């Protein structure tokens, strides 16, 4: 740990709050950075976070955030967890909610105020304490570089990481006034986006460096197909943009020490015990069949349309299928209807970390037919747990999963079944190939064993982030 201080900010951090991969990254990346710098992680203290369990303590007095003519009381909290310092911002309007961003049907209407408060609170901290760097993640933290722009006395440099460009934090123009943001920022080179206010644009325009979560996604977001309307804006700022692939925390996701598993395992023999136990748990018949799983948010992004279109035919093949996730009602309904019809489809709605671990451990294949995928962690977790990924070659999936046809046992790459077209025919033929490979058990086992030994940790990517910080240091 060095003297250089970094404030690493995210709207969700495992194990305090998690809705997806951002929380995993916000848990694991700061740990790697902390070997070189002095890193504090900061997030909102949502009301559902158990202060007692984590030993979260008040820190100092209440202070007021003045924003758009209103005053909001705020309080800072702190805890040490697994040798890292976590700081928390508590303001009732931001934190006293049942969901992080809103119910699955849509976001809270005042998310602009909620997350602006988070950014203003961090600004207050930076006024009081010296941090050399602030590392921001996604739109919920993207206003801070704009707020810092006006604070000449604060020398903090900002690095902004885009985890998913599809979520930009777009609000009506009237948000400007309630967020206390000057109209001078409301133009197309800055916050304005088709007459609305766009938080993500503030992060892109004003941060010192931008990273996104895989090299392929860094290229894709410069194109109309993946740029979500910001491709031109990102092209303009591309000299400060780099793609760095995410890693997984190989201690938290470790089949040999995972406390959430019935039988932790080091090799495929041990994995079999987990499969049998899991199939018994969900009362699935024919355990000798290959088990294909899907874990993820039920959104268009994750390829739910093509997955649901492919499911009836998949269910007619000799396999078992287990799905865990939550999201849009139309996907819930369609999946439920299919599960009722086919007894080799098992569904579990909701978010369940322990169940997800048991599924990774039990499964033979992990399906991830995403239409776009900034990085994706699930496919790496799957490979580490000896489940072969079936993925569409897009974004970070293209960077982390290589087609089994090109298998090279001497490489450090992960292998799986890769398909290109975004339609259910391509998905079905990938599943057919997967089942055929499973039939050639020696080959299948060889690839799975290889994947389990690959290094999906933050070791290499951590170095690339440090390079970004060091570049910023040299510039200052
Ligand atoms: P994204 O961040 O787009 O949701 P990632 O693949 O990057 O997708 O990360 C997803 C993370 O969330 C993984 O750790 C995955 O296991 C976990 N996850 C997703 N959905 C669920 C769920 N319903 N229950 C438990 N864990 C889930």
Short mmCIF file of C-alpha atoms and ligand atoms in Angstrom, two decimals:
data_model
loop_
_atom_site.label_atom_id
_atom_site.label_comp_id
_atom_site.label_asym_id
_atom_site.label_seq_id
_atom_site.Cartn_x
_atom_site.Cartn_y
_atom_site.Cartn_z
CA UNK A 1 0.00 0.00 0.00
CA UNK A 2 1.49 3.37 -1.02
CA UNK A 3 0.92 6.99 0.04
CA UNK A 4 -1.11 7.94 -3.00
CA UNK A 5 -4.76 8.10 -1.99
CA UNK A 6 -7.56 6.89 -4.27
CA UNK A 7 -11.27 7.30 -3.68
CA UNK A 8 -13.02 4.51 -5.61
CA UNK A 9 -16.73 5.28 -6.02
CA UNK A 10 -19.57 3.02 -7.13
CA UNK A 11 -23.32 2.83 -6.59
CA UNK A 12 -23.06 -0.86 -5.68
CA UNK A 13 -20.26 -2.82 -4.04
CA UNK A 14 -20.28 -6.50 -3.04
CA UNK A 15 -21.13 -7.64 -0.35
CA UNK A 16 -23.03 -4.50 0.73
CA UNK A 17 -25.25 -4.13 -2.34
CA UNK A 18 -25.20 -5.95 -5.65
CA UNK A 19 -27.38 -6.03 -8.73
CA UNK A 20 -24.73 -7.17 -11.22
CA UNK A 21 -21.10 -7.27 -12.25
CA UNK A 22 -20.39 -3.67 -11.21
CA UNK A 23 -20.65 -4.72 -7.57
CA UNK A 24 -18.17 -7.57 -8.13
CA UNK A 25 -15.69 -5.23 -9.84
CA UNK A 26 -16.11 -2.61 -7.11
CA UNK A 27 -15.25 -5.34 -4.60
CA UNK A 28 -12.27 -6.86 -6.38
CA UNK A 29 -10.52 -4.13 -8.40
CA UNK A 30 -9.89 -1.80 -5.39
CA UNK A 31 -8.24 -4.73 -3.60
CA UNK A 32 -5.69 -5.05 -6.39
CA UNK A 33 -5.15 -1.29 -6.59
CA UNK A 34 -4.71 -1.19 -2.81
CA UNK A 35 -1.46 -3.15 -3.19
CA UNK A 36 0.02 -0.04 -4.86
CA UNK A 37 -2.09 2.86 -3.56
CA UNK A 38 -4.08 3.70 -0.46
CA UNK A 39 -7.61 3.01 -1.67
CA UNK A 40 -10.90 3.88 0.03
CA UNK A 41 -14.10 2.58 -1.55
CA UNK A 42 -17.16 4.80 -1.25
CA UNK A 43 -20.84 4.01 -1.88
CA UNK A 44 -24.31 5.03 -0.65
CA UNK A 45 -25.38 3.56 2.68
CA UNK A 46 -28.67 2.05 1.48
CA UNK A 47 -31.13 1.33 4.26
CA UNK A 48 -31.03 -2.44 3.63
CA UNK A 49 -27.27 -2.65 4.41
CA UNK A 50 -26.89 -4.20 7.84
CA UNK A 51 -24.77 -1.69 9.78
CA UNK A 52 -24.25 -4.04 12.70
CA UNK A 53 -23.13 -7.05 10.68
CA UNK A 54 -20.48 -4.98 8.90
CA UNK A 55 -19.57 -2.82 11.92
CA UNK A 56 -20.43 0.38 10.05
CA UNK A 57 -19.78 3.42 12.26
CA UNK A 58 -20.71 7.09 12.05
CA UNK A 59 -17.82 9.32 11.09
CA UNK A 60 -17.93 12.99 12.05
CA UNK A 61 -20.85 15.37 12.07
CA UNK A 62 -23.80 15.73 9.79
CA UNK A 63 -23.21 18.20 6.99
CA UNK A 64 -25.55 19.90 4.58
CA UNK A 65 -25.52 19.49 0.85
CA UNK A 66 -26.90 22.58 -0.84
CA UNK A 67 -28.22 21.74 -4.24
CA UNK A 68 -30.68 23.57 -6.49
CA UNK A 69 -31.94 25.84 -3.71
CA UNK A 70 -32.60 22.94 -1.32
CA UNK A 71 -30.65 21.68 1.67
CA UNK A 72 -30.15 17.95 2.21
CA UNK A 73 -28.58 16.64 5.41
CA UNK A 74 -25.82 14.07 4.87
CA UNK A 75 -23.75 11.88 7.09
CA UNK A 76 -20.57 9.89 6.48
CA UNK A 77 -19.99 6.36 7.75
CA UNK A 78 -17.04 4.01 7.65
CA UNK A 79 -16.08 0.37 8.18
CA UNK A 80 -13.17 -1.96 7.65
CA UNK A 81 -14.07 -5.12 5.79
CA UNK A 82 -11.55 -7.77 4.84
CA UNK A 83 -8.68 -5.30 5.33
CA UNK A 84 -10.17 -2.59 3.11
CA UNK A 85 -11.66 0.75 4.14
CA UNK A 86 -15.22 1.36 3.00
CA UNK A 87 -16.77 4.80 3.29
CA UNK A 88 -20.49 5.41 3.00
CA UNK A 89 -22.66 8.42 2.24
CA UNK A 90 -26.00 8.52 3.95
CA UNK A 91 -28.71 10.95 2.91
CA UNK A 92 -32.30 9.80 3.47
CA UNK A 93 -33.42 10.66 -0.05
CA UNK A 94 -30.66 8.60 -1.64
CA UNK A 95 -30.61 5.69 0.74
CA UNK A 96 -34.03 4.98 2.23
CA UNK A 97 -35.36 2.90 -0.65
CA UNK A 98 -36.26 -0.74 -1.15
CA UNK A 99 -34.31 -1.03 -4.43
CA UNK A 100 -30.99 0.36 -5.59
CA UNK A 101 -32.28 2.10 -8.70
CA UNK A 102 -35.99 1.31 -8.68
CA UNK A 103 -38.34 -1.66 -9.05
CA UNK A 104 -37.60 -4.01 -11.99
CA UNK A 105 -40.25 -2.25 -14.10
CA UNK A 106 -38.30 1.04 -14.10
CA UNK A 107 -36.05 3.48 -12.24
CA UNK A 108 -37.09 5.87 -9.47
CA UNK A 109 -38.18 9.25 -10.84
CA UNK A 110 -35.82 11.17 -8.60
CA UNK A 111 -32.71 9.13 -9.41
CA UNK A 112 -31.15 12.35 -10.73
CA UNK A 113 -31.39 13.97 -7.28
CA UNK A 114 -30.46 10.75 -5.47
CA UNK A 115 -27.21 10.16 -7.31
CA UNK A 116 -26.35 13.85 -7.66
CA UNK A 117 -26.40 13.90 -3.84
CA UNK A 118 -23.88 11.06 -3.84
CA UNK A 119 -21.63 13.12 -6.15
CA UNK A 120 -22.03 16.33 -4.11
CA UNK A 121 -21.19 14.42 -0.92
CA UNK A 122 -17.99 13.12 -2.53
CA UNK A 123 -17.14 16.66 -3.61
CA UNK A 124 -17.47 17.70 0.03
CA UNK A 125 -15.05 14.95 1.06
CA UNK A 126 -12.55 16.01 -1.59
CA UNK A 127 -12.72 19.58 -0.29
CA UNK A 128 -11.83 18.37 3.19
CA UNK A 129 -9.35 15.57 2.47
CA UNK A 130 -6.61 15.07 -0.04
CA UNK A 131 -7.11 12.25 -2.54
CA UNK A 132 -4.82 12.19 -5.59
CA UNK A 133 -7.31 10.20 -7.64
CA UNK A 134 -10.99 9.56 -7.77
CA UNK A 135 -12.03 6.45 -9.69
CA UNK A 136 -15.64 6.75 -10.85
CA UNK A 137 -17.86 4.00 -12.18
CA UNK A 138 -20.87 4.46 -14.45
CA UNK A 139 -23.44 7.26 -14.63
CA UNK A 140 -24.28 7.28 -10.93
CA UNK A 141 -20.85 8.79 -10.23
CA UNK A 142 -20.37 10.68 -13.50
CA UNK A 143 -21.29 14.18 -12.33
CA UNK A 144 -18.29 14.47 -10.06
CA UNK A 145 -15.76 15.42 -12.80
CA UNK A 146 -18.12 18.26 -13.80
CA UNK A 147 -18.45 19.39 -10.18
CA UNK A 148 -14.66 19.22 -9.81
CA UNK A 149 -14.24 21.40 -12.90
CA UNK A 150 -15.38 24.41 -10.86
CA UNK A 151 -13.23 23.64 -7.83
CA UNK A 152 -9.83 24.89 -8.81
CA UNK A 153 -8.35 24.23 -5.38
CA UNK A 154 -8.99 20.49 -5.62
CA UNK A 155 -6.15 18.80 -7.48
CA UNK A 156 -7.80 15.35 -7.64
CA UNK A 157 -7.53 13.62 -11.01
CA UNK A 158 -10.46 11.53 -12.22
CA UNK A 159 -10.62 8.21 -13.99
CA UNK A 160 -14.07 7.24 -15.24
CA UNK A 161 -14.90 3.61 -16.00
CA UNK A 162 -17.85 2.78 -18.26
CA UNK A 163 -19.31 -0.58 -17.26
CA UNK A 164 -22.38 -0.36 -19.47
CA UNK A 165 -23.08 2.42 -21.95
CA UNK A 166 -26.73 1.39 -22.20
CA UNK A 167 -27.40 3.03 -18.83
CA UNK A 168 -26.51 6.70 -19.14
CA UNK A 169 -28.60 8.44 -16.47
CA UNK A 170 -30.80 10.50 -18.77
CA UNK A 171 -33.28 12.95 -17.21
CA UNK A 172 -35.57 15.77 -18.31
CA UNK A 173 -34.03 19.20 -18.75
CA UNK A 174 -35.69 20.43 -15.57
CA UNK A 175 -33.16 18.27 -13.66
CA UNK A 176 -30.54 20.98 -14.30
CA UNK A 177 -32.20 23.40 -11.89
CA UNK A 178 -32.86 20.86 -9.15
CA UNK A 179 -29.29 19.58 -9.39
CA UNK A 180 -27.92 23.12 -9.19
CA UNK A 181 -26.04 22.76 -12.48
CA UNK A 182 -25.36 25.88 -14.47
CA UNK A 183 -27.14 26.23 -17.84
CA UNK A 184 -23.72 26.84 -19.41
CA UNK A 185 -23.18 23.06 -19.26
CA UNK A 186 -26.35 22.36 -21.22
CA UNK A 187 -24.96 22.05 -24.72
CA UNK A 188 -24.09 19.13 -26.97
CA UNK A 189 -20.38 19.07 -26.10
CA UNK A 190 -21.33 18.59 -22.51
CA UNK A 191 -24.46 17.42 -20.64
CA UNK A 192 -27.12 17.95 -23.27
CA UNK A 193 -28.44 14.88 -25.08
CA UNK A 194 -31.40 15.40 -27.44
CA UNK A 195 -32.85 18.10 -25.17
CA UNK A 196 -32.27 16.08 -21.99
CA UNK A 197 -29.62 15.92 -19.28
CA UNK A 198 -27.17 13.02 -19.58
CA UNK A 199 -24.98 12.16 -16.56
CA UNK A 200 -22.72 9.79 -18.53
CA UNK A 201 -21.76 12.65 -20.86
CA UNK A 202 -20.45 14.65 -17.90
CA UNK A 203 -18.16 11.77 -16.96
CA UNK A 204 -16.92 11.41 -20.53
CA UNK A 205 -16.40 15.13 -21.10
CA UNK A 206 -14.72 16.09 -17.82
CA UNK A 207 -12.83 13.04 -16.52
CA UNK A 208 -9.08 12.92 -17.14
CA UNK A 209 -9.07 9.32 -18.38
CA UNK A 210 -11.83 6.94 -19.45
CA UNK A 211 -11.67 3.18 -19.35
CA UNK A 212 -14.21 0.61 -20.36
CA UNK A 213 -14.31 -3.00 -19.36
CA UNK A 214 -12.90 -4.84 -22.38
CA UNK A 215 -10.79 -3.97 -25.44
CA UNK A 216 -13.50 -5.14 -27.86
CA UNK A 217 -16.19 -3.05 -26.15
CA UNK A 218 -13.84 -0.03 -26.27
CA UNK A 219 -13.90 -0.35 -30.06
CA UNK A 220 -17.58 -1.27 -30.32
CA UNK A 221 -18.82 1.81 -28.45
CA UNK A 222 -17.32 4.02 -31.13
CA UNK A 223 -19.83 2.58 -33.63
CA UNK A 224 -23.56 3.34 -34.06
CA UNK A 225 -24.47 -0.31 -33.33
CA UNK A 226 -23.10 -0.22 -29.77
CA UNK A 227 -22.56 3.48 -29.04
CA UNK A 228 -26.12 4.09 -27.73
CA UNK A 229 -26.13 7.51 -29.38
CA UNK A 230 -22.80 8.51 -27.81
CA UNK A 231 -20.52 7.05 -30.49
CA UNK A 232 -19.66 10.47 -31.97
CA UNK A 233 -19.08 11.97 -28.54
CA UNK A 234 -16.85 9.05 -27.56
CA UNK A 235 -14.93 9.27 -30.82
CA UNK A 236 -14.23 12.90 -29.98
CA UNK A 237 -12.87 11.84 -26.57
CA UNK A 238 -11.27 8.61 -27.77
CA UNK A 239 -7.70 9.78 -27.07
CA UNK A 240 -8.40 9.31 -23.35
CA UNK A 241 -10.30 6.01 -23.75
CA UNK A 242 -8.79 2.54 -23.08
CA UNK A 243 -10.37 -0.93 -22.85
CA UNK A 244 -9.21 -3.07 -19.90
CA UNK A 245 -10.79 -6.47 -19.45
CA UNK A 246 -12.33 -7.15 -16.04
CA UNK A 247 -11.05 -9.93 -13.83
CA UNK A 248 -12.84 -11.98 -11.21
CA UNK A 249 -11.90 -12.27 -7.58
CA UNK A 250 -10.54 -15.79 -7.57
CA UNK A 251 -10.76 -16.02 -3.79
CA UNK A 252 -14.46 -15.19 -3.62
CA UNK A 253 -15.15 -17.28 -6.70
CA UNK A 254 -13.05 -20.32 -5.92
CA UNK A 255 -14.57 -23.78 -6.27
CA UNK A 256 -12.01 -25.28 -3.89
CA UNK A 257 -12.83 -22.96 -0.96
CA UNK A 258 -16.37 -21.80 -1.74
CA UNK A 259 -18.44 -22.02 1.45
CA UNK A 260 -21.66 -21.75 -0.51
CA UNK A 261 -21.03 -25.16 -2.09
CA UNK A 262 -22.13 -28.52 -0.75
CA UNK A 263 -18.76 -30.01 -1.66
CA UNK A 264 -15.96 -27.61 -2.60
CA UNK A 265 -13.85 -29.16 -5.36
CA UNK A 266 -10.55 -28.91 -7.14
CA UNK A 267 -11.30 -31.16 -10.09
CA UNK A 268 -14.09 -32.63 -12.19
CA UNK A 269 -14.69 -35.58 -9.88
CA UNK A 270 -15.62 -33.21 -7.07
CA UNK A 271 -17.77 -31.25 -9.43
CA UNK A 272 -19.93 -34.31 -10.06
CA UNK A 273 -20.96 -34.41 -6.39
CA UNK A 274 -22.20 -30.82 -6.67
CA UNK A 275 -24.18 -31.64 -9.79
CA UNK A 276 -25.88 -34.60 -8.14
CA UNK A 277 -26.69 -32.64 -4.98
CA UNK A 278 -28.07 -29.72 -6.94
CA UNK A 279 -30.27 -31.84 -9.23
CA UNK A 280 -31.63 -33.57 -6.13
CA UNK A 281 -32.27 -30.17 -4.52
CA UNK A 282 -34.39 -29.02 -7.47
CA UNK A 283 -35.83 -32.50 -8.11
CA UNK A 284 -34.61 -32.63 -11.69
CA UNK A 285 -34.77 -36.00 -13.40
CA UNK A 286 -32.14 -37.72 -15.56
CA UNK A 287 -28.99 -36.40 -13.84
CA UNK A 288 -26.76 -38.01 -16.47
CA UNK A 289 -27.91 -35.38 -18.97
CA UNK A 290 -25.71 -32.31 -19.53
CA UNK A 291 -26.87 -29.38 -17.44
CA UNK A 292 -27.10 -26.01 -19.19
CA UNK A 293 -27.64 -22.95 -17.00
CA UNK A 294 -28.46 -19.27 -17.48
CA UNK A 295 -27.83 -16.74 -14.69
CA UNK A 296 -28.43 -13.08 -15.32
CA UNK A 297 -30.64 -10.05 -15.58
CA UNK A 298 -33.72 -10.62 -17.72
CA UNK A 299 -33.11 -7.84 -20.22
CA UNK A 300 -32.84 -7.48 -23.96
CA UNK A 301 -29.06 -7.05 -23.53
CA UNK A 302 -28.64 -10.57 -22.19
CA UNK A 303 -30.22 -12.09 -25.32
CA UNK A 304 -33.48 -13.04 -23.59
CA UNK A 305 -35.45 -12.82 -26.85
CA UNK A 306 -33.28 -15.30 -28.71
CA UNK A 307 -32.96 -17.50 -25.64
CA UNK A 308 -36.74 -17.70 -25.21
CA UNK A 309 -37.23 -18.35 -28.95
CA UNK A 310 -34.68 -21.17 -28.78
CA UNK A 311 -35.93 -22.72 -25.53
CA UNK A 312 -38.71 -25.01 -26.84
CA UNK A 313 -36.29 -26.72 -29.23
CA UNK A 314 -33.51 -26.75 -26.63
CA UNK A 315 -35.90 -28.45 -24.23
CA UNK A 316 -36.51 -31.17 -26.80
CA UNK A 317 -32.80 -32.04 -26.76
CA UNK A 318 -31.23 -34.43 -24.26
CA UNK A 319 -30.28 -31.85 -21.63
CA UNK A 320 -31.50 -30.19 -18.45
CA UNK A 321 -31.88 -26.41 -18.31
CA UNK A 322 -31.85 -24.23 -15.19
CA UNK A 323 -32.48 -20.49 -15.24
CA UNK A 324 -31.89 -17.97 -12.42
CA UNK A 325 -32.61 -14.30 -12.83
CA UNK A 326 -34.87 -11.35 -12.49
CA UNK A 327 -35.99 -8.49 -14.66
CA UNK A 328 -38.62 -7.52 -17.19
CA UNK A 329 -42.07 -9.01 -16.65
CA UNK A 330 -42.51 -10.11 -20.27
CA UNK A 331 -39.47 -12.37 -19.95
CA UNK A 332 -40.65 -13.73 -16.59
CA UNK A 333 -44.00 -14.64 -18.13
CA UNK A 334 -42.53 -16.26 -21.24
CA UNK A 335 -40.03 -18.31 -19.23
CA UNK A 336 -42.66 -19.38 -16.75
CA UNK A 337 -44.96 -20.59 -19.53
CA UNK A 338 -42.13 -22.64 -21.05
CA UNK A 339 -41.06 -24.13 -17.72
CA UNK A 340 -44.64 -25.29 -17.15
CA UNK A 341 -44.60 -27.12 -20.49
CA UNK A 342 -41.18 -28.79 -20.23
CA UNK A 343 -40.09 -30.75 -17.18
CA UNK A 344 -36.41 -30.39 -18.05
CA UNK A 345 -36.57 -26.60 -17.56
CA UNK A 346 -36.26 -25.35 -13.97
CA UNK A 347 -36.73 -21.67 -13.17
CA UNK A 348 -35.86 -19.60 -10.13
CA UNK A 349 -36.81 -15.93 -10.09
CA UNK A 350 -34.94 -13.42 -7.98
CA UNK A 351 -31.41 -12.70 -6.90
CA UNK A 352 -29.66 -15.45 -4.94
CA UNK A 353 -25.87 -15.36 -4.61
CA UNK A 354 -25.55 -18.76 -2.91
CA UNK A 355 -27.82 -20.47 -5.44
CA UNK A 356 -25.80 -18.94 -8.27
CA UNK A 357 -22.62 -20.47 -6.85
CA UNK A 358 -24.27 -23.89 -6.56
CA UNK A 359 -25.41 -23.56 -10.17
CA UNK A 360 -21.95 -22.64 -11.47
CA UNK A 361 -20.60 -25.67 -9.62
CA UNK A 362 -23.29 -28.06 -10.82
CA UNK A 363 -23.48 -27.08 -14.48
CA UNK A 364 -21.77 -28.45 -17.56
CA UNK A 365 -22.56 -25.44 -19.78
CA UNK A 366 -23.19 -21.77 -19.08
CA UNK A 367 -25.30 -19.97 -21.65
CA UNK A 368 -24.68 -16.28 -22.31
CA UNK A 369 -26.22 -15.28 -25.65
CA UNK A 370 -25.84 -11.52 -25.07
CA UNK A 371 -26.70 -9.05 -27.83
CA UNK A 372 -24.06 -6.77 -26.36
CA UNK A 373 -21.77 -7.42 -23.42
CA UNK A 374 -19.33 -4.79 -22.14
CA UNK A 375 -17.27 -7.47 -20.40
CA UNK A 376 -19.34 -10.04 -18.57
CA UNK A 377 -18.04 -11.75 -15.46
CA UNK A 378 -20.39 -14.70 -15.41
CA UNK A 379 -18.63 -16.50 -18.28
CA UNK A 380 -15.31 -16.24 -16.43
CA UNK A 381 -16.85 -17.46 -13.18
CA UNK A 382 -18.36 -20.35 -15.13
CA UNK A 383 -15.02 -21.33 -16.68
CA UNK A 384 -13.33 -21.14 -13.28
CA UNK A 385 -16.00 -23.50 -11.90
CA UNK A 386 -15.59 -25.94 -14.80
CA UNK A 387 -18.74 -25.01 -16.69
CA UNK A 388 -18.17 -24.48 -20.40
CA UNK A 389 -19.53 -21.18 -21.72
CA UNK A 390 -21.77 -20.98 -24.78
CA UNK A 391 -21.50 -17.33 -25.81
CA UNK A 392 -22.12 -14.89 -28.60
CA UNK A 393 -18.86 -13.33 -29.79
CA UNK A 394 -19.48 -9.78 -28.71
CA UNK A 395 -17.72 -7.30 -26.38
CA UNK A 396 -15.90 -8.89 -23.48
CA UNK A 397 -17.26 -12.33 -24.37
CA UNK A 398 -15.19 -12.17 -27.56
CA UNK A 399 -12.12 -11.23 -25.50
CA UNK A 400 -12.50 -13.93 -22.85
CA UNK A 401 -14.04 -16.97 -24.57
CA UNK A 402 -12.38 -18.53 -27.61
CA UNK A 403 -14.01 -21.16 -29.76
CA UNK A 404 -13.20 -24.75 -28.79
CA UNK A 405 -12.33 -25.54 -32.42
CA UNK A 406 -9.13 -23.51 -31.92
CA UNK A 407 -8.30 -25.16 -28.57
CA UNK A 408 -4.64 -24.88 -27.65
CA UNK A 409 -3.73 -26.51 -24.36
CA UNK A 410 -0.57 -24.40 -24.09
CA UNK A 411 -2.41 -21.07 -24.21
CA UNK A 412 -3.73 -19.16 -21.21
CA UNK A 413 -7.04 -18.53 -23.00
CA UNK A 414 -10.46 -19.78 -21.96
CA UNK A 415 -12.45 -21.86 -24.45
CA UNK A 416 -16.10 -22.52 -25.09
CA UNK A 417 -18.75 -22.66 -27.78
CA UNK A 418 -18.86 -19.36 -29.66
CA UNK A 419 -21.50 -18.20 -32.14
CA UNK A 420 -21.83 -14.99 -34.10
CA UNK A 421 -25.35 -14.26 -35.34
CA UNK A 422 -27.85 -12.68 -32.96
CA UNK A 423 -30.67 -15.11 -33.67
CA UNK A 424 -32.11 -18.23 -32.13
CA UNK A 425 -31.03 -20.47 -35.03
CA UNK A 426 -27.38 -19.62 -34.33
CA UNK A 427 -27.97 -20.20 -30.63
CA UNK A 428 -29.59 -23.58 -31.30
CA UNK A 429 -26.76 -24.71 -33.50
CA UNK A 430 -24.29 -23.64 -30.77
CA UNK A 431 -26.23 -25.71 -28.23
CA UNK A 432 -26.24 -28.66 -30.66
CA UNK A 433 -22.45 -28.34 -30.99
CA UNK A 434 -22.13 -28.13 -27.22
CA UNK A 435 -24.09 -31.33 -26.70
CA UNK A 436 -22.04 -33.07 -29.39
CA UNK A 437 -18.84 -32.01 -27.66
CA UNK A 438 -20.23 -33.29 -24.35
CA UNK A 439 -20.66 -36.61 -26.12
CA UNK A 440 -16.91 -36.64 -26.75
CA UNK A 441 -16.24 -36.62 -23.06
CA UNK A 442 -12.43 -36.80 -23.20
CA UNK A 443 -12.23 -33.69 -25.35
CA UNK A 444 -14.88 -31.90 -23.31
CA UNK A 445 -13.08 -32.72 -20.05
CA UNK A 446 -9.73 -31.62 -21.42
CA UNK A 447 -11.07 -28.15 -22.29
CA UNK A 448 -12.97 -27.75 -19.03
CA UNK A 449 -9.90 -28.73 -16.99
CA UNK A 450 -7.83 -26.25 -18.98
CA UNK A 451 -10.38 -23.47 -18.33
CA UNK A 452 -10.36 -24.21 -14.60
CA UNK A 453 -6.61 -23.59 -14.51
CA UNK A 454 -6.67 -20.36 -16.55
CA UNK A 455 -5.93 -17.10 -14.78
CA UNK A 456 -9.08 -14.95 -14.82
CA UNK A 457 -7.87 -12.89 -11.86
CA UNK A 458 -7.15 -9.15 -11.80
CA UNK A 459 -3.37 -9.73 -11.90
CA UNK A 460 -2.78 -8.48 -15.47
CA UNK A 461 -5.66 -6.01 -15.70
CA UNK A 462 -4.74 -4.49 -12.33
CA UNK A 463 -1.37 -3.55 -13.82
CA UNK A 464 -3.10 -1.85 -16.74
CA UNK A 465 -5.22 0.26 -14.38
CA UNK A 466 -2.08 1.24 -12.47
CA UNK A 467 -0.57 2.31 -15.77
CA UNK A 468 -3.57 4.60 -16.29
CA UNK A 469 -3.08 6.17 -12.86
CA UNK A 470 0.64 6.60 -13.46
CA UNK A 471 -0.04 8.30 -16.80
CA UNK A 472 -2.27 10.75 -14.96
CA UNK A 473 0.44 11.35 -12.35
CA UNK A 474 2.94 12.19 -15.07
CA UNK A 475 0.49 14.62 -16.65
CA UNK A 476 -0.04 16.56 -13.41
P1 LIG B 1 -24.04 -7.71 -15.57
O1 LIG B 1 -23.11 -6.87 -14.76
O2 LIG B 1 -24.32 -7.16 -16.93
O3 LIG B 1 -25.30 -8.04 -14.85
P2 LIG B 1 -21.94 -9.74 -15.41
O4 LIG B 1 -21.79 -11.05 -16.08
O5 LIG B 1 -20.84 -8.76 -15.57
O6 LIG B 1 -23.34 -9.13 -15.86
O7 LIG B 1 -22.09 -9.96 -13.83
C1 LIG B 1 -23.18 -10.60 -13.31
C2 LIG B 1 -22.88 -10.96 -11.88
O8 LIG B 1 -24.10 -11.04 -11.15
C3 LIG B 1 -22.26 -12.33 -11.75
O9 LIG B 1 -21.54 -12.39 -10.52
C4 LIG B 1 -23.51 -13.24 -11.68
O10 LIG B 1 -23.23 -14.49 -11.07
C5 LIG B 1 -24.40 -12.40 -10.80
N1 LIG B 1 -25.83 -12.57 -11.00
C6 LIG B 1 -26.59 -12.12 -12.03
N2 LIG B 1 -27.88 -12.43 -11.82
C7 LIG B 1 -27.95 -13.09 -10.64
C8 LIG B 1 -29.02 -13.66 -9.88
N3 LIG B 1 -30.26 -13.62 -10.29
N4 LIG B 1 -28.70 -14.26 -8.70
C9 LIG B 1 -27.42 -14.31 -8.27
N5 LIG B 1 -26.36 -13.78 -8.95
C10 LIG B 1 -26.64 -13.18 -10.11
#
